[in-house]
Amino acid sequence: MLAYFKAGVTARVLGFLGLCLALGGLVGVWTIEQYQQVAEKLAFESSKRLGDFTGSIGTQIVRNGFSTLQAMSGFQRVQGMNPKDCSDVSRFFLNSSLGYSNIGAVTPAGDLYCSALTAPHPVNHRDSLWFRRTIETGAPAVGNFQTNPVNGRQIITFSMPLKNPDGSIAQIIFASLETAYIEGVIRLPSLPAGSTVTVIDQDGNLLIDHPAGSAAPGENMTHWPIAARAAAAATRFVMEGTGLDGARRFYASTGIYARGALIPGIATQPTKSISIIIGVPAKRDIATLLTPLKASGAAIGLVFLLILTGTYVFLSRTMLRPIRQIHAAARQLRRGDFSVRLPATTRRDEIGTLSNSFNEMASALAERDTNLRQTSERLRRILDTEPGCVKILDRDLRFVDINRAGAELMCAPDIESVRGADVLDFVAEEDHERFRAHILSVIDGRKESITYQLVDCNGERHWIESHAAAIRLADDAPHAYIAISRDKTEELKTAAQLVQAQKMESIGRLTGGVAHDFNNLLTVMLGNAEVLVERLADRPDLRHLAGMIEQAAQRGSELTHRMLAFARRQVLRPSELDVNTLVTQLTDLIGRTLGEDVRVRLDTTPGLWHVSADPAQMESALLNLALNARDAMPDGGMLTIETRNVHLDADYAALNPAAAPGDYVLIAVSDSGAGMTPAVMEKAFDPFFTTKPAGKGSGLGLSMVYGFVKQSQGHIKIYSEPGQGTTIRIYLPKSAEGTAVREIPETVQETDVNGQETILVVEDEEAVRAYVCAQLRDLGYRVLEAPHAEAALAIFESEDGASIDLLFTDVVLPGGLNGRHLAERAASLHPRLKVLYTTGYTENAVVHNGKLDAGVQLLTKPYRRADLARQIRQALFA
């Protein structure tokens, strides 16, 4: 070195130049090697990133396939295995999704029973790989390359089993994805020149080869080492190898596993579905072009010394800075910012290609993200169209998600306010343990249903019926709980009201039938007891006993009338009635009856509509309500009677099936008494039900009011709370315009009851007939008798027929003719004949819907002698 510095300038220059040449040669060789390594590394990284990107796309394809099947499995129309319903749902999903060749379901035997496409002939899939694996594992599976038997397209199929409660497979639903769609999704338009995309199935069969080579779709590719390793590999890999065209490339292989679909039901062990192989040229040509420089190291060294600085600056600007930008953009992309883009460039080198590829990859990911968001929004809209509540809960019993109907059911302002909330906050306290046990049982894998009480944000309770199953929200996540719930509150109320109406109708029919036969017995008992009282005037002891019989028979008669009133079988004589006038006239009587401790307040509405009702029965009903109110106010209080014009609309009728929509006159009777519990309110109208001590009430007061209102085509409703008093509202239909007031015949005086006319008595009950004939003869009448209509007609056709002034006949008679028919036949023979009917039952030829036909004279059983005498005279004078 010292000799160097002692040498001349020329030597030093030459030495320096030689040293520079030597250093330049070494640096040149080193630079070439480094450049070659950087180029290969960039190609390696490019192939790896492209492999990762296409792998994420493939994962999304598999996830979409199983998500489609998962969504389809939740439809009742699919679970019911009805071919038409299932095919309609399959067709909906086929039309709503991209790339699918067919969607449908097969039986455990492999027979295609449900398909979005119509098969020209029966199809069986038992030989398909996806079907065999699903049957063997009982879990979702992915098939291999196939040709669709329905439309001949090349496909790969996803499948999922739907199981019975015992765990056996009920059916297998499938979705066949076209390989052409996979190619269109995976193929990137800006791959580096000379790049390839190859997709094989789990058996190594070719699905996609881009650009198209000599291999045909479906051909087994395991003879190619890259494909053989990809089919067997359990993880991703990048390797350098020779392609089918003989070119050297970096090949990045990504296996797509069914486990990555992130849906419930995937087998614990991963199942490979497809493998994607991306090949990027190794860029070794650049190094080959620069190889001759190695032979001229001195010249390269000299040139290198001159351009060293410029080369560094050039490399910094053209490679290092863009790489840093690509790295920073990649980190943003990984954080989910799909809007990131590299600056636009016109460069055509590797950096330019990589930048453009990155931008296109980011655009594709943004498009995929948009599609995912749209798919999510579609699923959200599907959930929101479900009228029932759909909710997902985790193991901590907290809401993961809920649809709009569920949020509205709980009166929540929005869905977000429900997410994360404890479900037990919305469950009645008495149902907490049962509901918690139900959820844990479902999460453990059992499908169950439960009915419980939900408490909404306003504190109102709803009866909820839920059908639940387990769901896995992530591949490695524990099972969660999903349920579809329906509000059954109104349904249960309506059912209870219907059962109550049916019960009341059944009791009414039984009561009416008993009362009919009892009336005939009471007619004989009451009449003969009355005769005995009159004839035993000189025997006080026996006369007293006869009077007790008469009183008992009279009480039996009153009881029968009340039973008939409840049974809606009493005879009503309706007329157009002004309720305001009736209640005003009745107020004084009610006030005297209730006593001074109870104040009576009348609140009437001017212009009140008229109703068609029996005035006597209306007064009796109001008096019964007033007496019940008095008993509920032992220490006194306020009784209020109100009248209003009201309209009951269809909504009210839907909540109260016993009411019909229309215009009504409301009569409300309210007290300030003790009120009723819900249990008492349910039985308040039942006959013989009473809360009073034994001997203090018959239990027929409210029953009689109920029967009268119902027989008048009205509606009755109780409103009561313990300690808050009771209001009973009677709704009577508004009468038709122009309804005429029924004219009541003038009453015949007691002194006019005797007569000498001829009367034909027709009665099938022998005891009743004997009693009536005896009484009429005592009154001075000439009496003929007949047990049935045929015998009566024979008398009318005889010589005695012309002398008959009055036909007194029971309406219900044995044989083919009833009393009404007999009267019509007799009137045709003797037009001036008078007719008086008698009956102990209402649904017959002269009484319809409890209302007496116009122009008909009727004496109802049982009756006293005075009633018989007076009604006979009225009929003769009519």
mmCIF file of N, CA and C in Angstrom, residues 273-335:
data_model
loop_
_atom_site.group_PDB
_atom_site.id
_atom_site.type_symbol
_atom_site.label_atom_id
_atom_site.label_comp_id
_atom_site.label_asym_id
_atom_site.label_seq_id
_atom_site.Cartn_x
_atom_site.Cartn_y
_atom_site.Cartn_z
ATOM 1 N N SER A 273 -62.319 -28.917 -0.029
ATOM 2 C CA SER A 273 -63.297 -28.889 -1.102
ATOM 3 C C SER A 273 -62.618 -28.705 -2.465
ATOM 4 N N ILE A 274 -61.785 -27.663 -2.606
ATOM 5 C CA ILE A 274 -61.064 -27.415 -3.853
ATOM 6 C C ILE A 274 -59.680 -26.868 -3.515
ATOM 7 N N SER A 275 -58.761 -26.911 -4.471
ATOM 8 C CA SER A 275 -57.437 -26.297 -4.333
ATOM 9 C C SER A 275 -57.233 -25.345 -5.511
ATOM 10 N N ILE A 276 -56.709 -24.135 -5.223
ATOM 11 C CA ILE A 276 -56.461 -23.111 -6.243
ATOM 12 C C ILE A 276 -54.955 -22.928 -6.373
ATOM 13 N N ILE A 277 -54.427 -23.056 -7.590
ATOM 14 C CA ILE A 277 -52.980 -22.962 -7.854
ATOM 15 C C ILE A 277 -52.750 -21.761 -8.776
ATOM 16 N N ILE A 278 -51.977 -20.769 -8.278
ATOM 17 C CA ILE A 278 -51.636 -19.576 -9.045
ATOM 18 C C ILE A 278 -50.161 -19.676 -9.445
ATOM 19 N N GLY A 279 -49.854 -19.582 -10.733
ATOM 20 C CA GLY A 279 -48.476 -19.633 -11.209
ATOM 21 C C GLY A 279 -48.033 -18.288 -11.762
ATOM 22 N N VAL A 280 -46.897 -17.731 -11.227
ATOM 23 C CA VAL A 280 -46.345 -16.442 -11.664
ATOM 24 C C VAL A 280 -44.932 -16.689 -12.191
ATOM 25 N N PRO A 281 -44.597 -16.163 -13.388
ATOM 26 C CA PRO A 281 -43.257 -16.392 -13.948
ATOM 27 C C PRO A 281 -42.154 -16.023 -12.969
ATOM 28 N N ALA A 282 -41.067 -16.824 -12.948
ATOM 29 C CA ALA A 282 -40.009 -16.649 -11.951
ATOM 30 C C ALA A 282 -39.109 -15.457 -12.234
ATOM 31 N N LYS A 283 -39.205 -14.830 -13.402
ATOM 32 C CA LYS A 283 -38.427 -13.630 -13.745
ATOM 33 C C LYS A 283 -36.922 -13.922 -13.856
ATOM 34 N N ARG A 284 -36.575 -15.131 -14.171
ATOM 35 C CA ARG A 284 -35.153 -15.475 -14.295
ATOM 36 C C ARG A 284 -34.544 -14.958 -15.602
ATOM 37 N N ASP A 285 -35.370 -14.545 -16.557
ATOM 38 C CA ASP A 285 -34.843 -14.079 -17.837
ATOM 39 C C ASP A 285 -33.971 -12.841 -17.678
ATOM 40 N N ILE A 286 -34.345 -12.011 -16.707
ATOM 41 C CA ILE A 286 -33.563 -10.784 -16.498
ATOM 42 C C ILE A 286 -32.138 -11.136 -16.113
ATOM 43 N N ALA A 287 -32.042 -12.089 -15.194
ATOM 44 C CA ALA A 287 -30.687 -12.497 -14.786
ATOM 45 C C ALA A 287 -29.937 -13.110 -15.956
ATOM 46 N N THR A 288 -30.627 -13.856 -16.798
ATOM 47 C CA THR A 288 -29.977 -14.485 -17.959
ATOM 48 C C THR A 288 -29.451 -13.435 -18.930
ATOM 49 N N LEU A 289 -30.217 -12.375 -19.130
ATOM 50 C CA LEU A 289 -29.783 -11.307 -20.029
ATOM 51 C C LEU A 289 -28.531 -10.612 -19.520
ATOM 52 N N LEU A 290 -28.438 -10.559 -18.184
ATOM 53 C CA LEU A 290 -27.290 -9.854 -17.615
ATOM 54 C C LEU A 290 -26.072 -10.753 -17.413
ATOM 55 N N THR A 291 -26.183 -12.025 -17.736
ATOM 56 C CA THR A 291 -25.064 -12.955 -17.517
ATOM 57 C C THR A 291 -23.793 -12.548 -18.259
ATOM 58 N N PRO A 292 -23.865 -12.054 -19.531
ATOM 59 C CA PRO A 292 -22.615 -11.662 -20.226
ATOM 60 C C PRO A 292 -21.813 -10.601 -19.503
ATOM 61 N N LEU A 293 -22.465 -9.823 -18.623
ATOM 62 C CA LEU A 293 -21.723 -8.791 -17.914
ATOM 63 C C LEU A 293 -20.687 -9.386 -16.957
ATOM 64 N N LYS A 294 -20.957 -10.632 -16.556
ATOM 65 C CA LYS A 294 -20.014 -11.247 -15.633
ATOM 66 C C LYS A 294 -18.631 -11.447 -16.296
ATOM 67 N N ALA A 295 -18.619 -11.622 -17.615
ATOM 68 C CA ALA A 295 -17.340 -11.845 -18.335
ATOM 69 C C ALA A 295 -16.526 -10.574 -18.495
ATOM 70 N N SER A 296 -17.176 -9.455 -18.375
ATOM 71 C CA SER A 296 -16.451 -8.174 -18.536
ATOM 72 C C SER A 296 -16.538 -7.391 -17.244
ATOM 73 N N GLY A 297 -15.991 -7.966 -16.210
ATOM 74 C CA GLY A 297 -16.083 -7.366 -14.883
ATOM 75 C C GLY A 297 -15.436 -6.006 -14.801
ATOM 76 N N ALA A 298 -14.261 -5.822 -15.524
ATOM 77 C CA ALA A 298 -13.569 -4.542 -15.424
ATOM 78 C C ALA A 298 -14.406 -3.415 -15.978
ATOM 79 N N ALA A 299 -15.020 -3.689 -17.187
ATOM 80 C CA ALA A 299 -15.858 -2.655 -17.786
ATOM 81 C C ALA A 299 -17.084 -2.385 -16.938
ATOM 82 N N ILE A 300 -17.651 -3.448 -16.413
ATOM 83 C CA ILE A 300 -18.831 -3.276 -15.558
ATOM 84 C C ILE A 300 -18.470 -2.500 -14.308
ATOM 85 N N GLY A 301 -17.224 -2.807 -13.773
ATOM 86 C CA GLY A 301 -16.798 -2.079 -12.572
ATOM 87 C C GLY A 301 -16.621 -0.611 -12.833
ATOM 88 N N LEU A 302 -16.037 -0.308 -13.993
ATOM 89 C CA LEU A 302 -15.845 1.097 -14.319
ATOM 90 C C LEU A 302 -17.174 1.810 -14.496
ATOM 91 N N VAL A 303 -18.050 1.161 -15.246
ATOM 92 C CA VAL A 303 -19.369 1.771 -15.451
ATOM 93 C C VAL A 303 -20.121 1.852 -14.128
ATOM 94 N N PHE A 304 -19.922 0.829 -13.313
ATOM 95 C CA PHE A 304 -20.625 0.809 -12.027
ATOM 96 C C PHE A 304 -20.227 1.984 -11.155
ATOM 97 N N LEU A 305 -18.847 2.315 -11.189
ATOM 98 C CA LEU A 305 -18.405 3.437 -10.375
ATOM 99 C C LEU A 305 -19.064 4.738 -10.813
ATOM 100 N N LEU A 306 -19.287 4.837 -12.124
ATOM 101 C CA LEU A 306 -19.869 6.071 -12.628
ATOM 102 C C LEU A 306 -21.381 6.172 -12.344
ATOM 103 N N ILE A 307 -22.020 5.018 -12.347
ATOM 104 C CA ILE A 307 -23.492 5.072 -12.206
ATOM 105 C C ILE A 307 -23.978 4.594 -10.828
ATOM 106 N N LEU A 308 -23.013 4.394 -9.914
ATOM 107 C CA LEU A 308 -23.399 3.858 -8.612
ATOM 108 C C LEU A 308 -24.428 4.733 -7.900
ATOM 109 N N THR A 309 -24.112 5.995 -7.865
ATOM 110 C CA THR A 309 -25.023 6.907 -7.170
ATOM 111 C C THR A 309 -26.374 6.972 -7.871
ATOM 112 N N GLY A 310 -26.310 7.116 -9.224
ATOM 113 C CA GLY A 310 -27.569 7.175 -9.973
ATOM 114 C C GLY A 310 -28.391 5.900 -9.835
ATOM 115 N N THR A 311 -27.677 4.769 -9.782
ATOM 116 C CA THR A 311 -28.395 3.497 -9.625
ATOM 117 C C THR A 311 -29.120 3.434 -8.293
ATOM 118 N N TYR A 312 -28.417 3.904 -7.239
ATOM 119 C CA TYR A 312 -29.043 3.869 -5.917
ATOM 120 C C TYR A 312 -30.297 4.746 -5.885
ATOM 121 N N VAL A 313 -30.138 5.972 -6.433
ATOM 122 C CA VAL A 313 -31.290 6.880 -6.452
ATOM 123 C C VAL A 313 -32.425 6.278 -7.287
ATOM 124 N N PHE A 314 -32.011 5.743 -8.451
ATOM 125 C CA PHE A 314 -33.026 5.150 -9.331
ATOM 126 C C PHE A 314 -33.770 4.003 -8.634
ATOM 127 N N LEU A 315 -32.989 3.110 -7.978
ATOM 128 C CA LEU A 315 -33.625 1.979 -7.287
ATOM 129 C C LEU A 315 -34.536 2.440 -6.145
ATOM 130 N N SER A 316 -34.070 3.495 -5.447
ATOM 131 C CA SER A 316 -34.889 4.000 -4.343
ATOM 132 C C SER A 316 -36.235 4.495 -4.831
ATOM 133 N N ARG A 317 -36.165 5.250 -5.968
ATOM 134 C CA ARG A 317 -37.404 5.839 -6.451
ATOM 135 C C ARG A 317 -38.295 4.847 -7.186
ATOM 136 N N THR A 318 -37.653 3.932 -7.872
ATOM 137 C CA THR A 318 -38.459 3.048 -8.717
ATOM 138 C C THR A 318 -38.857 1.739 -8.041
ATOM 139 N N MET A 319 -38.168 1.350 -6.950
ATOM 140 C CA MET A 319 -38.476 0.063 -6.325
ATOM 141 C C MET A 319 -38.805 0.195 -4.840
ATOM 142 N N LEU A 320 -37.839 0.777 -4.088
ATOM 143 C CA LEU A 320 -38.031 0.776 -2.638
ATOM 144 C C LEU A 320 -39.256 1.599 -2.221
ATOM 145 N N ARG A 321 -39.394 2.782 -2.790
ATOM 146 C CA ARG A 321 -40.542 3.620 -2.410
ATOM 147 C C ARG A 321 -41.868 2.969 -2.814
ATOM 148 N N PRO A 322 -41.985 2.471 -4.077
ATOM 149 C CA PRO A 322 -43.253 1.779 -4.402
ATOM 150 C C PRO A 322 -43.510 0.562 -3.523
ATOM 151 N N ILE A 323 -42.425 -0.163 -3.159
ATOM 152 C CA ILE A 323 -42.633 -1.332 -2.297
ATOM 153 C C ILE A 323 -43.155 -0.906 -0.932
ATOM 154 N N ARG A 324 -42.568 0.185 -0.401
ATOM 155 C CA ARG A 324 -43.077 0.687 0.885
ATOM 156 C C ARG A 324 -44.541 1.097 0.757
ATOM 157 N N GLN A 325 -44.898 1.750 -0.353
ATOM 158 C CA GLN A 325 -46.296 2.146 -0.563
ATOM 159 C C GLN A 325 -47.204 0.908 -0.650
ATOM 160 N N ILE A 326 -46.702 -0.122 -1.381
ATOM 161 C CA ILE A 326 -47.502 -1.350 -1.488
ATOM 162 C C ILE A 326 -47.673 -1.992 -0.114
ATOM 163 N N HIS A 327 -46.576 -1.989 0.688
ATOM 164 C CA HIS A 327 -46.647 -2.583 2.026
ATOM 165 C C HIS A 327 -47.644 -1.837 2.903
ATOM 166 N N ALA A 328 -47.573 -0.498 2.881
ATOM 167 C CA ALA A 328 -48.504 0.293 3.697
ATOM 168 C C ALA A 328 -49.950 0.084 3.237
ATOM 169 N N ALA A 329 -50.143 0.043 1.903
ATOM 170 C CA ALA A 329 -51.507 -0.174 1.393
ATOM 171 C C ALA A 329 -52.020 -1.560 1.771
ATOM 172 N N ALA A 330 -51.120 -2.554 1.728
ATOM 173 C CA ALA A 330 -51.529 -3.911 2.109
ATOM 174 C C ALA A 330 -51.974 -3.974 3.565
ATOM 175 N N ARG A 331 -51.272 -3.237 4.441
ATOM 176 C CA ARG A 331 -51.670 -3.213 5.863
ATOM 177 C C ARG A 331 -53.049 -2.565 6.027
ATOM 178 N N GLN A 332 -53.309 -1.483 5.273
ATOM 179 C CA GLN A 332 -54.644 -0.874 5.319
ATOM 180 C C GLN A 332 -55.712 -1.848 4.828
ATOM 181 N N LEU A 333 -55.372 -2.575 3.757
ATOM 182 C CA LEU A 333 -56.322 -3.543 3.209
ATOM 183 C C LEU A 333 -56.628 -4.640 4.227
ATOM 184 N N ARG A 334 -55.572 -5.058 4.943
ATOM 185 C CA ARG A 334 -55.759 -6.104 5.950
ATOM 186 C C ARG A 334 -56.640 -5.610 7.101
ATOM 187 N N ARG A 335 -56.597 -4.311 7.378
ATOM 188 C CA ARG A 335 -57.447 -3.753 8.444
ATOM 189 C C ARG A 335 -58.889 -3.536 7.980
#
